[in-house]
Structure formats: structure tokens, C-alpha cells
Coordinates of C-alpha atoms and ligand atoms in Angstrom, one line a residue:
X1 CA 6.3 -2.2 -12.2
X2 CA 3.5 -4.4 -12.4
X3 CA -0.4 -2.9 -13.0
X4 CA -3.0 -5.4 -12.3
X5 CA -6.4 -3.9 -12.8
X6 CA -10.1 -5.4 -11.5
X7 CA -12.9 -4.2 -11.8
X8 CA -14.0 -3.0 -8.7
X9 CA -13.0 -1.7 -5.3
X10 CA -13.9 -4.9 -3.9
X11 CA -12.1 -7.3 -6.0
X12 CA -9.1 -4.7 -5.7
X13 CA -9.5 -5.2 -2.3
X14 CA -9.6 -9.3 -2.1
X15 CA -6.9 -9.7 -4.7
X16 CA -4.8 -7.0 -2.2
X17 CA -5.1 -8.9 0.5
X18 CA -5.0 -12.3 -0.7
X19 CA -2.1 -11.5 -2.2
X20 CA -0.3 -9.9 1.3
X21 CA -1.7 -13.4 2.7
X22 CA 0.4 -15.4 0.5
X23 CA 3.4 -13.7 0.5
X24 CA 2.9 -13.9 4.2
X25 CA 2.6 -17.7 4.0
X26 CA 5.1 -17.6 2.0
X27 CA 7.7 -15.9 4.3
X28 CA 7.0 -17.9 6.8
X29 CA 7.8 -15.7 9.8
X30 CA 9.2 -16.0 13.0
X31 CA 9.6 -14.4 16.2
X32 CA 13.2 -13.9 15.3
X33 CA 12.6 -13.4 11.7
X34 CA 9.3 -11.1 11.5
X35 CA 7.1 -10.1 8.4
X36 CA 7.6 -6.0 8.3
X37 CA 4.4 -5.1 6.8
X38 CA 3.9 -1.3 6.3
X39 CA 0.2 -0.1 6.5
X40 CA -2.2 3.2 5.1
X41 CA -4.8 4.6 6.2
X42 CA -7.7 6.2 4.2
X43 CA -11.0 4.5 2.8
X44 CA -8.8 2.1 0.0
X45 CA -7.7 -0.4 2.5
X46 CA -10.8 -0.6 4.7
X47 CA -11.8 -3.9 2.4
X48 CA -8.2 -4.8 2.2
X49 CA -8.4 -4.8 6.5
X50 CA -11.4 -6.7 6.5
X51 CA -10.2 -9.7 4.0
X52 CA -7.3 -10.1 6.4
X53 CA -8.9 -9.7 9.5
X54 CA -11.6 -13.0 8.2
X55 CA -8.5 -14.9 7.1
X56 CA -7.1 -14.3 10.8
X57 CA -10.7 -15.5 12.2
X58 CA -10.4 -18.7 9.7
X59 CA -6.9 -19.1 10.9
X60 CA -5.9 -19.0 7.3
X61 CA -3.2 -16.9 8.3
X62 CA -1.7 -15.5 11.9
X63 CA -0.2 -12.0 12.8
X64 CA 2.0 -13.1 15.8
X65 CA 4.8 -13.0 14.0
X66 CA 4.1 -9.8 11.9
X67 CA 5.4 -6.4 12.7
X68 CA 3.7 -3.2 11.4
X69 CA 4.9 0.1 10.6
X70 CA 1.8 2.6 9.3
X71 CA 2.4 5.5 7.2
X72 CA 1.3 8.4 8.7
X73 CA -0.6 10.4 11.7
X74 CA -2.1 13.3 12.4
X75 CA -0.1 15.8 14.5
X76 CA -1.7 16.8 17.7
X77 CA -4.7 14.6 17.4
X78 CA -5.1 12.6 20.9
X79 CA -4.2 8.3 20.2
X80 CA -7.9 7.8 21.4
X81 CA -9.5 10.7 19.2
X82 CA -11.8 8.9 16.8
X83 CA -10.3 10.2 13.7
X84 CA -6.8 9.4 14.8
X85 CA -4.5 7.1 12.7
X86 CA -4.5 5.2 15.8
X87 CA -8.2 4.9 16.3
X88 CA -8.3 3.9 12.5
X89 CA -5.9 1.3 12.6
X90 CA -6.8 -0.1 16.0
X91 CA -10.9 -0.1 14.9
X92 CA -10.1 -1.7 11.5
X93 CA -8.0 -4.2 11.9
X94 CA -5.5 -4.4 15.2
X95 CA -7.9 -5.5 18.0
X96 CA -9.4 -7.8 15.2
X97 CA -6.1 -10.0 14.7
X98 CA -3.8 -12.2 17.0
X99 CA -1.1 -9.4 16.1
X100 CA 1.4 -9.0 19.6
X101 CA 1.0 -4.8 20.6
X102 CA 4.3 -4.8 20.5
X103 CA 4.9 -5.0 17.6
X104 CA 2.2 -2.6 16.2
X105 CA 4.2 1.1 15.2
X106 CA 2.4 3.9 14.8
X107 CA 3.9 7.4 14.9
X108 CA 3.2 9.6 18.2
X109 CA 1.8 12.8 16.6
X110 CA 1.7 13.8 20.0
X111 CA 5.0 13.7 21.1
X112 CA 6.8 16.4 22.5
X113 CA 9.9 16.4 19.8
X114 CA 8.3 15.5 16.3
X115 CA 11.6 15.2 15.0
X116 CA 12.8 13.1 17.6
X117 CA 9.8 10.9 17.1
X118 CA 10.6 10.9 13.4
X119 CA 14.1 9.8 13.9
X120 CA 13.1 7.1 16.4
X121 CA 10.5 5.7 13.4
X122 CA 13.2 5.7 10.8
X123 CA 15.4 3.8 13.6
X124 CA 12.8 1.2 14.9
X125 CA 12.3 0.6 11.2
X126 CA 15.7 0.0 10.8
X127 CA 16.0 -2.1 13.8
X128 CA 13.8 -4.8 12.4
X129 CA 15.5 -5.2 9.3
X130 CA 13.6 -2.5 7.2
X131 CA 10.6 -3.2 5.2
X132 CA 9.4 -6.4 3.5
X133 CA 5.9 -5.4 2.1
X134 CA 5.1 -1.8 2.3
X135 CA 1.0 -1.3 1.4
X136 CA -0.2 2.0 0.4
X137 CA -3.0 4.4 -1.1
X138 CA -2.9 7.8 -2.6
X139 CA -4.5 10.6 -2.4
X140 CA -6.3 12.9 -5.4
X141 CA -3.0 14.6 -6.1
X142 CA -1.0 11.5 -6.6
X143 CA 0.5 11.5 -2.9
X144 CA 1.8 8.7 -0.8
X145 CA 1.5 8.0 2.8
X146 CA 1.1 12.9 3.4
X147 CA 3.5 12.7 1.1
X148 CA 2.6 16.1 -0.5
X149 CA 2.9 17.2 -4.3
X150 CA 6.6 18.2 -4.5
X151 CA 8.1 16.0 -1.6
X152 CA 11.7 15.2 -2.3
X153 CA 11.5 11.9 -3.6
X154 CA 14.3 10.7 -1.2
X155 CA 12.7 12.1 2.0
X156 CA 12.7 10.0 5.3
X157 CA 10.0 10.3 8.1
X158 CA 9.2 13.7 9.3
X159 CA 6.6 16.7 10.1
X160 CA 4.5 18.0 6.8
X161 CA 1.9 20.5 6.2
X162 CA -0.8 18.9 4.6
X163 CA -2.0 20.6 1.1
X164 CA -5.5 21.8 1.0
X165 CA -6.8 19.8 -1.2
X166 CA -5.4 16.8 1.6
X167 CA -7.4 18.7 4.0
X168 CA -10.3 19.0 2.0
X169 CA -10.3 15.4 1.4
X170 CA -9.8 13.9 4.7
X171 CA -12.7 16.8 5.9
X172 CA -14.6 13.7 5.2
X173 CA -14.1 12.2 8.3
X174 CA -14.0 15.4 10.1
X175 CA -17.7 15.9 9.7
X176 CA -16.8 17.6 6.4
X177 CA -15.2 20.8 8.4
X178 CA -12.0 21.8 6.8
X179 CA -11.3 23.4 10.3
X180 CA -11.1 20.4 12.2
X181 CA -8.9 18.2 9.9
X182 CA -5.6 19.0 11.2
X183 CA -3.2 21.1 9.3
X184 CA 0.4 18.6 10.0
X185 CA 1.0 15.3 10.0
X186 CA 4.0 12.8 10.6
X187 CA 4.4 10.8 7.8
X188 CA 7.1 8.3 6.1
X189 CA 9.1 9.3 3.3
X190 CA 8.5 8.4 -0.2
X191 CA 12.5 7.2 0.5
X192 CA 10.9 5.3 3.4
X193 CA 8.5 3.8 1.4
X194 CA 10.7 2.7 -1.8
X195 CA 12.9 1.2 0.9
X196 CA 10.8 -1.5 1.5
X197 CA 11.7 -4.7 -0.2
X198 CA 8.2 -4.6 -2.2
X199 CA 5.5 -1.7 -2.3
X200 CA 1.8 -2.2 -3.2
X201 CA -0.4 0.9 -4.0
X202 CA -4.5 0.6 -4.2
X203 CA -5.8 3.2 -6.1
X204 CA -9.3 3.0 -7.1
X205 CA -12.0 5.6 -8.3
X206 CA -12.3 8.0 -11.4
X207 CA -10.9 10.7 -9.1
X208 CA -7.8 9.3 -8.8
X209 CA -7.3 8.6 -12.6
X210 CA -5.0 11.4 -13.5
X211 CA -2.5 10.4 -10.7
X212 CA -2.5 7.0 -12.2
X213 CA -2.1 8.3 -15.9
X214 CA 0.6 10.3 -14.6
X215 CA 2.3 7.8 -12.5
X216 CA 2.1 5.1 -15.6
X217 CA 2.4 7.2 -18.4
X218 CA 4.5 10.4 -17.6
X219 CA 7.1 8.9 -15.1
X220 CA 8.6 9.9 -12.0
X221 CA 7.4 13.4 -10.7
X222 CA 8.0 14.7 -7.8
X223 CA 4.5 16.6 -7.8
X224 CA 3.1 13.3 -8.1
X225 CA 5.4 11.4 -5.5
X226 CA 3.5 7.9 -5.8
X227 CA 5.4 8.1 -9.1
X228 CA 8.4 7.2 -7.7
X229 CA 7.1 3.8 -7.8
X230 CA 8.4 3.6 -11.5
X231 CA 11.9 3.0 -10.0
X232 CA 11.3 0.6 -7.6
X233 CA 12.2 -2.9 -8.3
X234 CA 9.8 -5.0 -6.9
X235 CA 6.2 -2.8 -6.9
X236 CA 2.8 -3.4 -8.3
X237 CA -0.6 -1.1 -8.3
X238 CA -3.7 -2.5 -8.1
X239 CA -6.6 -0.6 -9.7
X240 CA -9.9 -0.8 -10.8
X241 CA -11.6 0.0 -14.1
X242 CA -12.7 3.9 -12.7
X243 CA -9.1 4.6 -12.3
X244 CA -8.0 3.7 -15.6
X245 CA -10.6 6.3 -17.0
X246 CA -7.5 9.1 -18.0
X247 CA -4.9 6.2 -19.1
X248 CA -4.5 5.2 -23.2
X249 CA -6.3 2.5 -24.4
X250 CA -3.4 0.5 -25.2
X251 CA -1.7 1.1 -22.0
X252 CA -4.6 -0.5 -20.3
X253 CA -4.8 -3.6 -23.0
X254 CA -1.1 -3.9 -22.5
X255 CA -1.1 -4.5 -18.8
X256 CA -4.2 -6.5 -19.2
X257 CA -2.7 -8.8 -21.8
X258 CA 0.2 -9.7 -19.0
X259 CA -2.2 -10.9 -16.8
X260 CA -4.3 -13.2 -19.4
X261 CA -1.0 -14.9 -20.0
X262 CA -0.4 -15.4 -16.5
X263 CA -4.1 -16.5 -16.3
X264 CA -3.7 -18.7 -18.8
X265 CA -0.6 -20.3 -17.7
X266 CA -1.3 -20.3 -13.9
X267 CA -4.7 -18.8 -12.6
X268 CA -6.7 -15.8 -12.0
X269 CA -5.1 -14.4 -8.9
X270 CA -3.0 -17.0 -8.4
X271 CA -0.8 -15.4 -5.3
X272 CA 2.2 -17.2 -5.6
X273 CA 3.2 -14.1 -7.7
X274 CA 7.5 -14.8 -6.8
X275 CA 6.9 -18.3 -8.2
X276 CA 4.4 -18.0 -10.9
X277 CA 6.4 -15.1 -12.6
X278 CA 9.6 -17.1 -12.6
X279 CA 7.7 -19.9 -14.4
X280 CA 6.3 -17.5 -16.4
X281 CA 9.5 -16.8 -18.1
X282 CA 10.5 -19.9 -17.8
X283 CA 8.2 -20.6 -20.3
X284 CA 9.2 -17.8 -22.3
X285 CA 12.8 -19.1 -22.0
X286 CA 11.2 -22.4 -23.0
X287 CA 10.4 -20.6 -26.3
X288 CA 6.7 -21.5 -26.4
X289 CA 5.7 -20.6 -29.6
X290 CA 2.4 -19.5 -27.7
X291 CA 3.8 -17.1 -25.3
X292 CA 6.3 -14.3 -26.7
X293 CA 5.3 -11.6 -23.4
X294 CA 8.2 -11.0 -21.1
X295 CA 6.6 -10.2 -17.8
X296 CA 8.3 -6.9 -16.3
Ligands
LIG301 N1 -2.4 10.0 4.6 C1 -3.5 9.3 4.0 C2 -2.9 8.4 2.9 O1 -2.1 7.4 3.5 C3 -4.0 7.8 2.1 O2 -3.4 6.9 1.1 C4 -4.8 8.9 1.4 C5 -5.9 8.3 0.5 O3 -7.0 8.1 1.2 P1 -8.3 7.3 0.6 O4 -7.8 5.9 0.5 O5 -9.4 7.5 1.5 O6 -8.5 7.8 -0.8 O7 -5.4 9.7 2.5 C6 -4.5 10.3 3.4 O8 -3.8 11.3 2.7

């Protein structure tokens, strides 16, 4: 698991989505051979949306050929209520983008069956071949996608009741009234999630710096269920300096010291992560007296 840190929401944000740009590039998708690209919600990847949607408008990179999947809804919110998942996505980044509707996939919170719905998702998910990149946030208490502190760490898509201190925190956009956020949601599994063939999680802020100390320094927890990360083979967080605030000094220079190698040797934010790394320890297995780090 890989912990690149920046200083700042913003340059978390433009590393993020440079770095989905490139391994989009670097796919090179097709109508029969799709990027799966799994999407949050929430105030981290608002930046992340925006980077992407001015790549789109410099045709640095196109959507047709990408299918999404987001994380989570709200149950029993309208599609077309302004605080809907749908609403979110649609205002930040989907009617920015030459993405194809169809192949936008958002769960119906409004559908008569939620389990039904949830067992179509985890099927449509399938269909296309399952996950390639699946981007997420967390919440204060270390949750991914509603993912709620002790989740079963294989769970698949399905109907949750959202903690309070969820609620409290998404009252935000509720006009800060705890009784209008809603109280379930539809949401992937964190099984969903460690599915996909890679998983990036933004986590910025001091008050999200205990779920990152206790996702990087106290292992997998199932009352911290981004911590399942740990055991995924192919996943990276990207942080700022505010979220390292509750992590050991040497934990922080460690993962910093990776990425001053790889600056060294290939370029700050140098995207072309699959290749560079493979150089990287090329070098290493060149036994270059400068470099002795193995890059995890
Ligand atoms: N269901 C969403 C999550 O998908 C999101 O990651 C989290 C963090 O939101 P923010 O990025 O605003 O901190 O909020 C909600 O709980």
C-alpha cells in the first residue's frame, strides 16, 4: 500500500486526478474494452471532479469509453433532489464530460426492492468485467463509501443505517439539520471496493488524521473499514500534511523518502506509476549503490 502525501487539498486533488488521467491513457479503452472507474461523493473529490472535467474540455483525455459505478446513495431521496448522490455526481462532473449516460451507474435509492437494486449493482458490476480503478474518500470514522464502523470487511452492496456521526457530518449539506440528512443509504461493500483491480482513497484534513493513523499504523479494523486497504494489492492513499497530524514521525519520513527516490529517479508526479515503479526496482535490481529502497 502506497502513501503519497502533498501538502494540500489541492495538490491532493491534481495529483488524484492526474494520476486517474494517465492510467486512463494508459488503458486505452474501448467500446468493447471499457475503463470501470468507481466514484465517491463527499467534498474530497470535488477538486479531483474539476481536474478531470478541464482535461475533458482540453481533450486531454475522453470519457466515451469509460464506465462508472459510484459508491453510494441516499435512500429515499428523489434522483433530482439537490443533495442526492445523483444531483452530486451529475452537477460535478457527468453533464461536464463527453461520458455516454449509459454508462453512468448510480444506485436507485428509490427503488421499490433495495435489495433487489443491490443485487442488480453487484451484477452490472460484474457484467462489465468488475472494477479497474475504484476512487474513494472516508469519512471522520475511517468509513468507506457508508461503509459504517464495524461493516464486515467482505460485505457486497446493500441497505445501511448511517451512524450518527455520518449523519452529523453530511448535515452539512442538509442546511446543517441532522433531521433532514437521511438515516439509510445503499452503498458498496468494502468487498465491493477491494474488488476493484486498484483502489485510491483521498483523505485530507486534521479531522480525519486518526482514521489515517489507524489505517497505516494499527492495521486492518473492521471499525475502521478503509483499513482494509492494507490487504489490497494494488492501493494507494493520497493525503495531505493535516492528515498526517496523528501519524509517527518516522512513518511519515518513511513514505516520504519513497517518493524522493522516485522523484529523483523519474519525476514529481510522474503518472506513469505501473511503469515508473517497475524501473524503480529495476534499478534496485541493477544494484545502484545509490538506491537500496524497495518500493512496496
Ligand atoms: N458516503 C460518503 C462517502 O463516500 C465519502 O467518502 C464521505 C466523506 O465525505 P467528505 O469527502 O466530504 O469528507 O462522506 C460520505 O459518507
Amino acid at each position: 500500500m502506497r502513501l503519497i502525501i502533498r501538502q494540500d487539498p489541492e495538490s491532493v486533488a491534481y495529483y488524484t486526478a492526474n494520476y486517474i488521467k494517465q492510467r486512463i491513457l494508459e488503458f486505452n479503452p474501448t467500446a468493447e474494452r471499457p475503463f470501470v472507474l468507481g466514484l465517491p461523493t463527499g467534498s474530497s473529490p470535488i477538486t479531483v471532479y474539476r481536474h478531470l472535467v478541464e482535461f475533458n474540455r482540453k481533450k486531454e483525455i475522453s470519457f466515451q469509453h469509460v464506465v462508472t459505478f459510484n459508491m453510494d446513495e441516499y435512500v429515499g431521496l428523489p434522483r433530482d433532489h439537490p443533495e442526492s448522490y445523483h444531483s452530486f455526481m451529475f452537477n460535478h462532473l457527468f453533464k461536464h464530460i463527453d461520458i455516454n449516460p449509459k454508462n453512468i451507474h448510480i444506485l436507485n435509492g428509490c427503488a421499490e426492492e433495495l435489495d433487489k437494486e443491490c443485487t442488480r449493482y453487484e451484477e452490472e458490476i460484474k457484467k462489465v468485467g468488475g472494477i479497474e480503478l475504484f476512487l474513494g474518500g472516508i469519512g471522520p470514522d475511517g468509513h468507506i463509501a457508508f461503509n459504517e464502523p464495524g461493516s464486515s470487511m467482505n460485505s457486497r452492496t446493500r441497505v445501511k443505517t448511517l451512524a450518527y456521526e455520518t449523519v452529523l457530518a453530511n448535515a452539512r449539506f442538509f442546511g446543517g439539520d441532522v433531521n433532514k440528512v437521511p438515516k439509510l443509504a445503499l452503498t458498496v461493500g468494502v468487498g465491493t471496493v477491494m474488488d476493484a483491480r486498484e483502489v485510491i482513497v483521498i483523505i485530507t484534513g486534521a479531522h480525519k488524521a486518526i482514521a489515517l493513523n489507524k489505517c497505516i499504523e494499527e492495521g486492518v479494523n473492521h471499525m475502521w473499514t478503509v483499513s482494509a486497504i492494507q490487504m489490497h494489492p494494488s492501493a494507494m492513499i493520497v493525503c495531505d500534511e493535516d492528515a498526517t497530524l496523528e501519524l509517527h514521525v518516522k512513518t511519515v519520513r518513511y513514505f516520504k523518502s519513497i517518493e524522493q527516490v522516485q522523484e529523483q529517479l523519474i519525476g514529481r508526479d510522474n503518472i506513469g506509476l505501473k511503469g515508473s515503479i517497475s524501473s524503480l526496482s529495476k534499478m534496485n535490481q541493477d544494484n545502484n549503490p545509490h538506491y537500496n529502497y524497495s518500493i512496496q
